[in-house]
Short mmCIF file of C-alpha atoms in Angstrom, two decimals:
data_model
loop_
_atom_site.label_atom_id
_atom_site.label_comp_id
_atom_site.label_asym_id
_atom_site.label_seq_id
_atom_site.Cartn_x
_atom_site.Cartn_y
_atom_site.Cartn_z
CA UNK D 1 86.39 89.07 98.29
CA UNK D 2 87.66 86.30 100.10
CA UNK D 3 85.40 85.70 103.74
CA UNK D 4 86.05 84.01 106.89
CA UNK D 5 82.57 82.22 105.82
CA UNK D 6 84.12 80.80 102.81
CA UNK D 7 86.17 78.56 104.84
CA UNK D 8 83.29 77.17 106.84
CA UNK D 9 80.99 76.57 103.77
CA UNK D 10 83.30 74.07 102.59
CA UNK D 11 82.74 69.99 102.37
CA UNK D 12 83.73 68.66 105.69
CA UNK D 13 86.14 66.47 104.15
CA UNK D 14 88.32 69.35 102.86
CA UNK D 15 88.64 71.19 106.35
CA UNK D 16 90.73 69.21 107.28
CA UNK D 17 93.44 70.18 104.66
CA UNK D 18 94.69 73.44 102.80
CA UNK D 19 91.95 74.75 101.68
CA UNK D 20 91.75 75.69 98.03
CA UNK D 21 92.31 79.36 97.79
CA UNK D 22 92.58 82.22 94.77
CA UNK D 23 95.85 84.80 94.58
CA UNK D 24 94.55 87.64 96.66
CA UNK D 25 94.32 91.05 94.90
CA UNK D 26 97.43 92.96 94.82
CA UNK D 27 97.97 96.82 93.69
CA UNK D 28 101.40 97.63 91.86
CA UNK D 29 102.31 99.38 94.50
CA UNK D 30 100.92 98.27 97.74
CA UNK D 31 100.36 100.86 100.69
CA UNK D 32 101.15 99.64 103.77
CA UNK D 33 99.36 101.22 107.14
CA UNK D 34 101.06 101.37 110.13
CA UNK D 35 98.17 101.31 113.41
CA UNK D 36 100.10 102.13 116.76
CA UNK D 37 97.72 101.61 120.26
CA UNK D 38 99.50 104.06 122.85
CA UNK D 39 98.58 104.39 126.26
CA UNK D 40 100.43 106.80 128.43
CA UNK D 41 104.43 105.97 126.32
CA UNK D 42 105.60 109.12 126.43
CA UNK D 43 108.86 108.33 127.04
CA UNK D 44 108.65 105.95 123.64
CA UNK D 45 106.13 106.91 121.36
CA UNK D 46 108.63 109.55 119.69
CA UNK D 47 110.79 106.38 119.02
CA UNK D 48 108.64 104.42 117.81
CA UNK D 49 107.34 106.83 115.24
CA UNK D 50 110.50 107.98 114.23
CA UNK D 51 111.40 104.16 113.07
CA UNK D 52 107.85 103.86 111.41
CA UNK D 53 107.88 107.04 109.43
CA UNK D 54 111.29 106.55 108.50
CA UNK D 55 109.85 103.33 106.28
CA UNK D 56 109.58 104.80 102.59
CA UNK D 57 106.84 102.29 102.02
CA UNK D 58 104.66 103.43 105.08
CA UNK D 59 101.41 105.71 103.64
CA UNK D 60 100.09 106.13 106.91
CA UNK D 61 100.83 105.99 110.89
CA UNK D 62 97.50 105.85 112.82
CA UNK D 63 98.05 106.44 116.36
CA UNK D 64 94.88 105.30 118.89
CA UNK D 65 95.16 107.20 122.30
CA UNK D 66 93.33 104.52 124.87
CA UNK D 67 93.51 107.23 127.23
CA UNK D 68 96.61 108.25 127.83
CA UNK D 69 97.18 110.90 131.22
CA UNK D 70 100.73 111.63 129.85
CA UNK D 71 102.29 113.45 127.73
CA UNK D 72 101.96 110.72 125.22
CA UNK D 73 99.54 112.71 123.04
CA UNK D 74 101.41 116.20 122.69
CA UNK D 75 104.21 114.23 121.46
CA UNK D 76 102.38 112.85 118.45
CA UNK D 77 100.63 116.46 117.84
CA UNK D 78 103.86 117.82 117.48
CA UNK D 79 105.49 115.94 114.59
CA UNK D 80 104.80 117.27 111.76
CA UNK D 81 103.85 114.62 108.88
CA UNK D 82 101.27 114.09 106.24
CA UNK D 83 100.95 110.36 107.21
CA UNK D 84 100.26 110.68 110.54
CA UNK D 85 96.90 110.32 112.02
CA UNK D 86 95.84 110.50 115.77
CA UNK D 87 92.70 108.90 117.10
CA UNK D 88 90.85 108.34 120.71
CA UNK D 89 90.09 104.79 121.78
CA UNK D 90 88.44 106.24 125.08
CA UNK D 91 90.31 103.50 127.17
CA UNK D 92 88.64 100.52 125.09
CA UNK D 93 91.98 98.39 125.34
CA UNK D 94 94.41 97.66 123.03
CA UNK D 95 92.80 95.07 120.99
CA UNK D 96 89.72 98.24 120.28
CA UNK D 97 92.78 100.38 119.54
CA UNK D 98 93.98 98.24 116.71
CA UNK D 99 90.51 97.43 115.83
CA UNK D 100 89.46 101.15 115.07
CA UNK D 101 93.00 102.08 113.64
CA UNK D 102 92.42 99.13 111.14
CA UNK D 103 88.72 100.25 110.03
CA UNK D 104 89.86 103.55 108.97
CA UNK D 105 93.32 102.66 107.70
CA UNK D 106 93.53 102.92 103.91
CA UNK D 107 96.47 100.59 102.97
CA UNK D 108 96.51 97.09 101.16
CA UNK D 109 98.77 95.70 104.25
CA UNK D 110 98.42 96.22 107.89
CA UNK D 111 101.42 96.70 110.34
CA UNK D 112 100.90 96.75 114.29
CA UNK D 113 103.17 98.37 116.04
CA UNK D 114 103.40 98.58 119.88
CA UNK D 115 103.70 102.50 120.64
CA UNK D 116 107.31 101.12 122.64
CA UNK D 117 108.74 99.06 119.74
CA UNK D 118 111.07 100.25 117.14
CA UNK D 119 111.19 99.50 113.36
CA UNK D 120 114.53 98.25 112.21
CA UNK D 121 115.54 100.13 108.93
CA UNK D 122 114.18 98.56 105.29
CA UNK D 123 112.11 96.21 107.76
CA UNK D 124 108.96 97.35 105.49
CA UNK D 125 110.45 97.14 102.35
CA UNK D 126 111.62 93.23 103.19
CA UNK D 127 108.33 91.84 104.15
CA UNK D 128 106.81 93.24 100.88
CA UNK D 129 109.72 91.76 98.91
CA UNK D 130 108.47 88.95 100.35
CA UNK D 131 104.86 89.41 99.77
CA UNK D 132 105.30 90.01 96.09
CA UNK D 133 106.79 86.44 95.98
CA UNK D 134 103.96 85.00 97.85
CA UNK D 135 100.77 86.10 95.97
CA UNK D 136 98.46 83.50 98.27
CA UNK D 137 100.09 84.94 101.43
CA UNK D 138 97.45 86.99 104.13
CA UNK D 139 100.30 87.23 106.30
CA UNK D 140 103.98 87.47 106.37
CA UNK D 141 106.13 87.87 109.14
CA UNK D 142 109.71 87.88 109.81
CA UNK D 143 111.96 88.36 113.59
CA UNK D 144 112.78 90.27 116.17
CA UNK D 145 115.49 90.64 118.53
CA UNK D 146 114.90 92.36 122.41
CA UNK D 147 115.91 95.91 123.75
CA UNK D 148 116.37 96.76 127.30
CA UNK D 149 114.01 100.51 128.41
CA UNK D 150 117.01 102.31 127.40
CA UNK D 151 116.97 100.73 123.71
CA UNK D 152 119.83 98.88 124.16
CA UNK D 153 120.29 95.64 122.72
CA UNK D 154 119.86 92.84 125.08
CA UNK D 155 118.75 89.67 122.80
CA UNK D 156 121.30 87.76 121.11
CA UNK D 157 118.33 86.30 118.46
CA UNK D 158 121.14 87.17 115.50
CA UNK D 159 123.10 83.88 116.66
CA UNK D 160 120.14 81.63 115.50
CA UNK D 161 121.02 82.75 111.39
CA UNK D 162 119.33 80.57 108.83
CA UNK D 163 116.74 79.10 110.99
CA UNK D 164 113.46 79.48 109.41
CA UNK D 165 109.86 79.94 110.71
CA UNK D 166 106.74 78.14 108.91
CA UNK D 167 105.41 79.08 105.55
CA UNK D 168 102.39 78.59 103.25
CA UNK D 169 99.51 76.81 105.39
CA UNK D 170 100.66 77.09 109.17
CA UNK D 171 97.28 76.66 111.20
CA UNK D 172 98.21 73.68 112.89
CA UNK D 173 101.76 74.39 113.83
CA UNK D 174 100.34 78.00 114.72
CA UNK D 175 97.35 76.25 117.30
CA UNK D 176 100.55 74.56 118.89
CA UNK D 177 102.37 77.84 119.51
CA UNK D 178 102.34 81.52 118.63
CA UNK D 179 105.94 82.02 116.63
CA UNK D 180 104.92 85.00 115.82
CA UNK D 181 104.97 86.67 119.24
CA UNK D 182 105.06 91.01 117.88
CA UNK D 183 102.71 92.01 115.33
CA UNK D 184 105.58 94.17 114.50
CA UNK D 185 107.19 92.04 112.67
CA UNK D 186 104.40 90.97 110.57
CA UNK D 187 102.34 92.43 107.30
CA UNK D 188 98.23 91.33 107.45
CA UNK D 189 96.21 91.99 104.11
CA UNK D 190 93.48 94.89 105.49
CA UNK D 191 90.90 92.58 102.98
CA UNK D 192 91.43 89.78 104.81
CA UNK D 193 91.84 90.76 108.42
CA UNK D 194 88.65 92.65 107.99
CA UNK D 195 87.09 89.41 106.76
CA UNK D 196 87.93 87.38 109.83
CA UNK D 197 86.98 89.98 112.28
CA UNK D 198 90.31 91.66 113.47
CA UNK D 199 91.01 91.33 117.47
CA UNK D 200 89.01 89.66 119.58
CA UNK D 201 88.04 92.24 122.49
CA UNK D 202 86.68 89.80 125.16
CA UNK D 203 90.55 88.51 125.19
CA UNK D 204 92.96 90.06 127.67
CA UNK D 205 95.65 88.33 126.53
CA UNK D 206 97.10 86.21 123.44
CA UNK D 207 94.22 88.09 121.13
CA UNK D 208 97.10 88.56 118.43
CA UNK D 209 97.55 84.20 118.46
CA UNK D 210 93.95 84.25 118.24
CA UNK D 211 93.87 86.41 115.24
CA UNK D 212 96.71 84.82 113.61
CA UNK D 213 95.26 81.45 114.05
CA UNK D 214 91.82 82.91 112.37
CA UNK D 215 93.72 84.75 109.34
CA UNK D 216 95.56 80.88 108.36
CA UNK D 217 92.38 79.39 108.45
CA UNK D 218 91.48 81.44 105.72
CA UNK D 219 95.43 82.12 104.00
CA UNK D 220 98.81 81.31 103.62
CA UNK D 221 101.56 82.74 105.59
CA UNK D 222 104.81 83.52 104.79
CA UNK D 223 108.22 83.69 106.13
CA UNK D 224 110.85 86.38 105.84
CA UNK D 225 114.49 85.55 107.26
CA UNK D 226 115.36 88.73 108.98
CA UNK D 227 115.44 91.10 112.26
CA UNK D 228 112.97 93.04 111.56
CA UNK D 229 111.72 94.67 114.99
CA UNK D 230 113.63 95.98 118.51
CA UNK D 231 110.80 94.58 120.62
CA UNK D 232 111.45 96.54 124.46
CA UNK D 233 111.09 94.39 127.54
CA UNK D 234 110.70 96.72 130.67
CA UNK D 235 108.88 96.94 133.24
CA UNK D 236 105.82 98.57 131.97
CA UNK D 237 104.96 96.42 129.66
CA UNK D 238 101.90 94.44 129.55
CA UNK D 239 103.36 91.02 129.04
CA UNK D 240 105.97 91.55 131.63
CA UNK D 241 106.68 88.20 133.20
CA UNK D 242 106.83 90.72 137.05
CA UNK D 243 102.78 90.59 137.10
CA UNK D 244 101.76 88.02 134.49
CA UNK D 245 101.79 83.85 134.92
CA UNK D 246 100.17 80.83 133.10
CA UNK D 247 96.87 81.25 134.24
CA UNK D 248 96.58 85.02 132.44
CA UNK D 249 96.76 83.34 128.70
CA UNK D 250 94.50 80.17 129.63
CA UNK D 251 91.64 82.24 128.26
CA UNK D 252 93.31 82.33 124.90
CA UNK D 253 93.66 78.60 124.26
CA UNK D 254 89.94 78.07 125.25
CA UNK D 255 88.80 80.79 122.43
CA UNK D 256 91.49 79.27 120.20
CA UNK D 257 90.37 75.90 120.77
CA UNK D 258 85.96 76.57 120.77
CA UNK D 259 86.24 78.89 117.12
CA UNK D 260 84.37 77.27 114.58
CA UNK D 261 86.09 78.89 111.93
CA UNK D 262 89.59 77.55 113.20
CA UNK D 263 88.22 74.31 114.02
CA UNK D 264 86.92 74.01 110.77
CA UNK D 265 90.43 73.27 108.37
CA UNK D 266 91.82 71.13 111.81
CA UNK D 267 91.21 67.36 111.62
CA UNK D 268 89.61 66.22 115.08
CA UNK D 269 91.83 63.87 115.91
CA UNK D 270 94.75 66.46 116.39
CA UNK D 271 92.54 69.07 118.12
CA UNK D 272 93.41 67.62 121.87
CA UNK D 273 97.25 67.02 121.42
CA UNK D 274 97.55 70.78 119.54
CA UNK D 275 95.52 72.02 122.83
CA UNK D 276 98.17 70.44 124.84
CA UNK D 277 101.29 71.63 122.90
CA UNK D 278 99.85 75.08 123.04
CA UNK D 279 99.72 74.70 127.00
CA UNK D 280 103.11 73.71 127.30
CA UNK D 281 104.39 76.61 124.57
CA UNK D 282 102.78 79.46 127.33
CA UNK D 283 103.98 77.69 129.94
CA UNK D 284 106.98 77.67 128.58
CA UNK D 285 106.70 81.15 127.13
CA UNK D 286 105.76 82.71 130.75
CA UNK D 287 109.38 80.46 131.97
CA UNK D 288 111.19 82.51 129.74
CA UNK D 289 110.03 85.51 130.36
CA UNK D 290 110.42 84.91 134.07
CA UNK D 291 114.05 84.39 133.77
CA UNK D 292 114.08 86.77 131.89
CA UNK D 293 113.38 89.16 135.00
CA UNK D 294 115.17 87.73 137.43
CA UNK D 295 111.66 84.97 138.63
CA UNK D 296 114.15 81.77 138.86
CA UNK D 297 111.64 80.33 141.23
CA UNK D 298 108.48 81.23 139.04
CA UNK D 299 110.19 79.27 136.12
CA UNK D 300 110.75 75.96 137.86
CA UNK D 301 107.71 76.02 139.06
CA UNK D 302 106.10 76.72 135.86
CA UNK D 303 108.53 74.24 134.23
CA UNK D 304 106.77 71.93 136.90
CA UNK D 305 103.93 72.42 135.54
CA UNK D 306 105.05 70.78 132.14
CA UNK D 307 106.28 68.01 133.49
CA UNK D 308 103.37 66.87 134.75
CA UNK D 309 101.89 67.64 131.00
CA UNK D 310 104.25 65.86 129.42
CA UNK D 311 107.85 64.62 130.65
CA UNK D 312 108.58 64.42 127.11
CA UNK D 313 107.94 67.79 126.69
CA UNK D 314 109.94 69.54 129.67
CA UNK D 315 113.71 68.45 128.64
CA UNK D 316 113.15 71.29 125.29
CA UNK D 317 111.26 73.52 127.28
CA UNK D 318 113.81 73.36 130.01
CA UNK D 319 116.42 74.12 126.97
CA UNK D 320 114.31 76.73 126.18
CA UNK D 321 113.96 78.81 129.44
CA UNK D 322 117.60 78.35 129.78
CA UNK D 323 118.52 79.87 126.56
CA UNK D 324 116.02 82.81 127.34
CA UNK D 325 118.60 83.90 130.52
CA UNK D 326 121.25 84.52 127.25
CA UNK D 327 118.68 86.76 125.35
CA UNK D 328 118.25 83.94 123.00
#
């Protein structure tokens, strides 16, 4: 088995680069389970399951109550499938949620859905496609595009066709910027998210980055072209740009940036200008999202804040933020 430990235990000279890794395990026919945190989404979780159970690949849902007061519950009781489980988190957060789902999920590949997100149709079947073709791979991921609370499409992501997201070893364009953004969209080997630890639970925010940037220290990654996921922006959710603002995902950057196992396979000399770009990529993130919703003040204010990062940086986050007002 492949361990997080593995990666620190080698010379210090070959941190720095990809480090030298075996084809993980793979079954003939890979079972993929699918761990949902819910937390009073009544009004979603139906949705959501219905997309996930509609994947012919899926061999399990596991649903983790964190304490819902809703309804949220009775709606999962009441569908009757074979794959789906129901758990209690006891209000742990969402990062326990996926945690516990994860320990007792039986599948090869993990899939985490948020209990308001939908599952486009085949989007299963194409990231294992993919992850036949990428033996090495811990990790593949493909896109999204962005529904309104209704479910209707308000993200016009399908006009960017052909561009392509990294693949193979991605830690150091990953400590720059999370591209992944939904862990909807993306397949984790169980083996080796278990290895690195799964979510860290001290982290409000950005603990999926986090994660991500732990599972490439230790694996490839790998890309799949497609829209995968209807990720819902509304006003419940809990990266809505109404309540949250640069300051929230700070935190995040300082765990990213003080992990020895992360640190380990980047070269010194970049660690301060990939702390930097990964300011300026939440900034920039929280700028989008508050145009998104309507903050126009918020996002020059937080596109402010670039500038006096780096002038270089704020013409392309400036395109950015603009962009995000066209769903894009």
């Amino acid at each position: 088995m492949i361990t997080a430990e593995d990666v620190l235990e080698l010379p210090a000279a070959s941190r720095v680069g990809p480090a030298a890794r075996q084809p993980l395990p793979a079954t003939s026919v890979p079972l993929v389970s699918v761990v949902i945190p819910a937390k009073n989404v009544a009004a979603y979780i139906g949705e959501t399951l219905a997309s996930a159970l509609a994947q012919g690949e899926v061999g399990e849902v596991i649903v983790v109550d964190d304490g819902s007061t809703d309804n949220t519950t009775a709606i999962v009781r009441a569908i009757r499938d074979p794959r789906l489980r129901l758990m209690a988190n006891d209000a742990a957060g969402v990062s326990a949620a996926r945690n516990l789902g994860a320990r007792y999920a039986s599948g090869d590949w993990l899939l985490f859905l948020d209990a308001d997100d939908r599952l486009r149709p085949g989007a299963v079947a194409a990231l294992l496609t993919v992850a036949r073709s990428a033996p090495r791979a811990v990790l593949v991921y493909g896109d999204y595009n962005t529904i309104d609370s209704e479910g209707r499409q308000i993200g016009r992501r399908g006009l960017l066709k052909g561009r392509r997201k990294p693949s193979g070893d991605v830690l150091t364009r990953l400590a720059a910027g999370n591209f992944i953004v939904n862990g909807g969209i993306a397949l984790a080997r169980a083996e080796a998210f278990r290895a690195i630890g799964g979510f860290d639970t001290s982290l409000r925010y950005c603990e999926d980055w986090h994660c991500w940037c732990r599972l490439a220290a230790i694996g490839e990654f790998e890309f799949a072209p497609k829209l995968l996921l209807d990720y819902r922006l509304h006003t419940a959710n809990t990266m809505n740009a109404a309540v949250r603002t640069p300051k929230d995902f700070f935190p995040a950057i300082a765990r990213v940036f003080d992990d020895g196992l992360i640190l380990a396979r980047l070269p010194e000399s970049m660690t301060a200008g990939l702390r930097l770009a990964a300011e300026i990529h939440l900034v920039t993130y929280s700028a989008m999202q508050a145009v998104r919703f309507g903050r126009y003040r918020d996002a020059f204010s937080y596109l402010a804040m670039i500038g006096r990062r780096s002038l270089k940086a704020l013409p392309r986050a400036a395109a950015r933020t603009a962009l995000a007002r066209f769903g894009i």
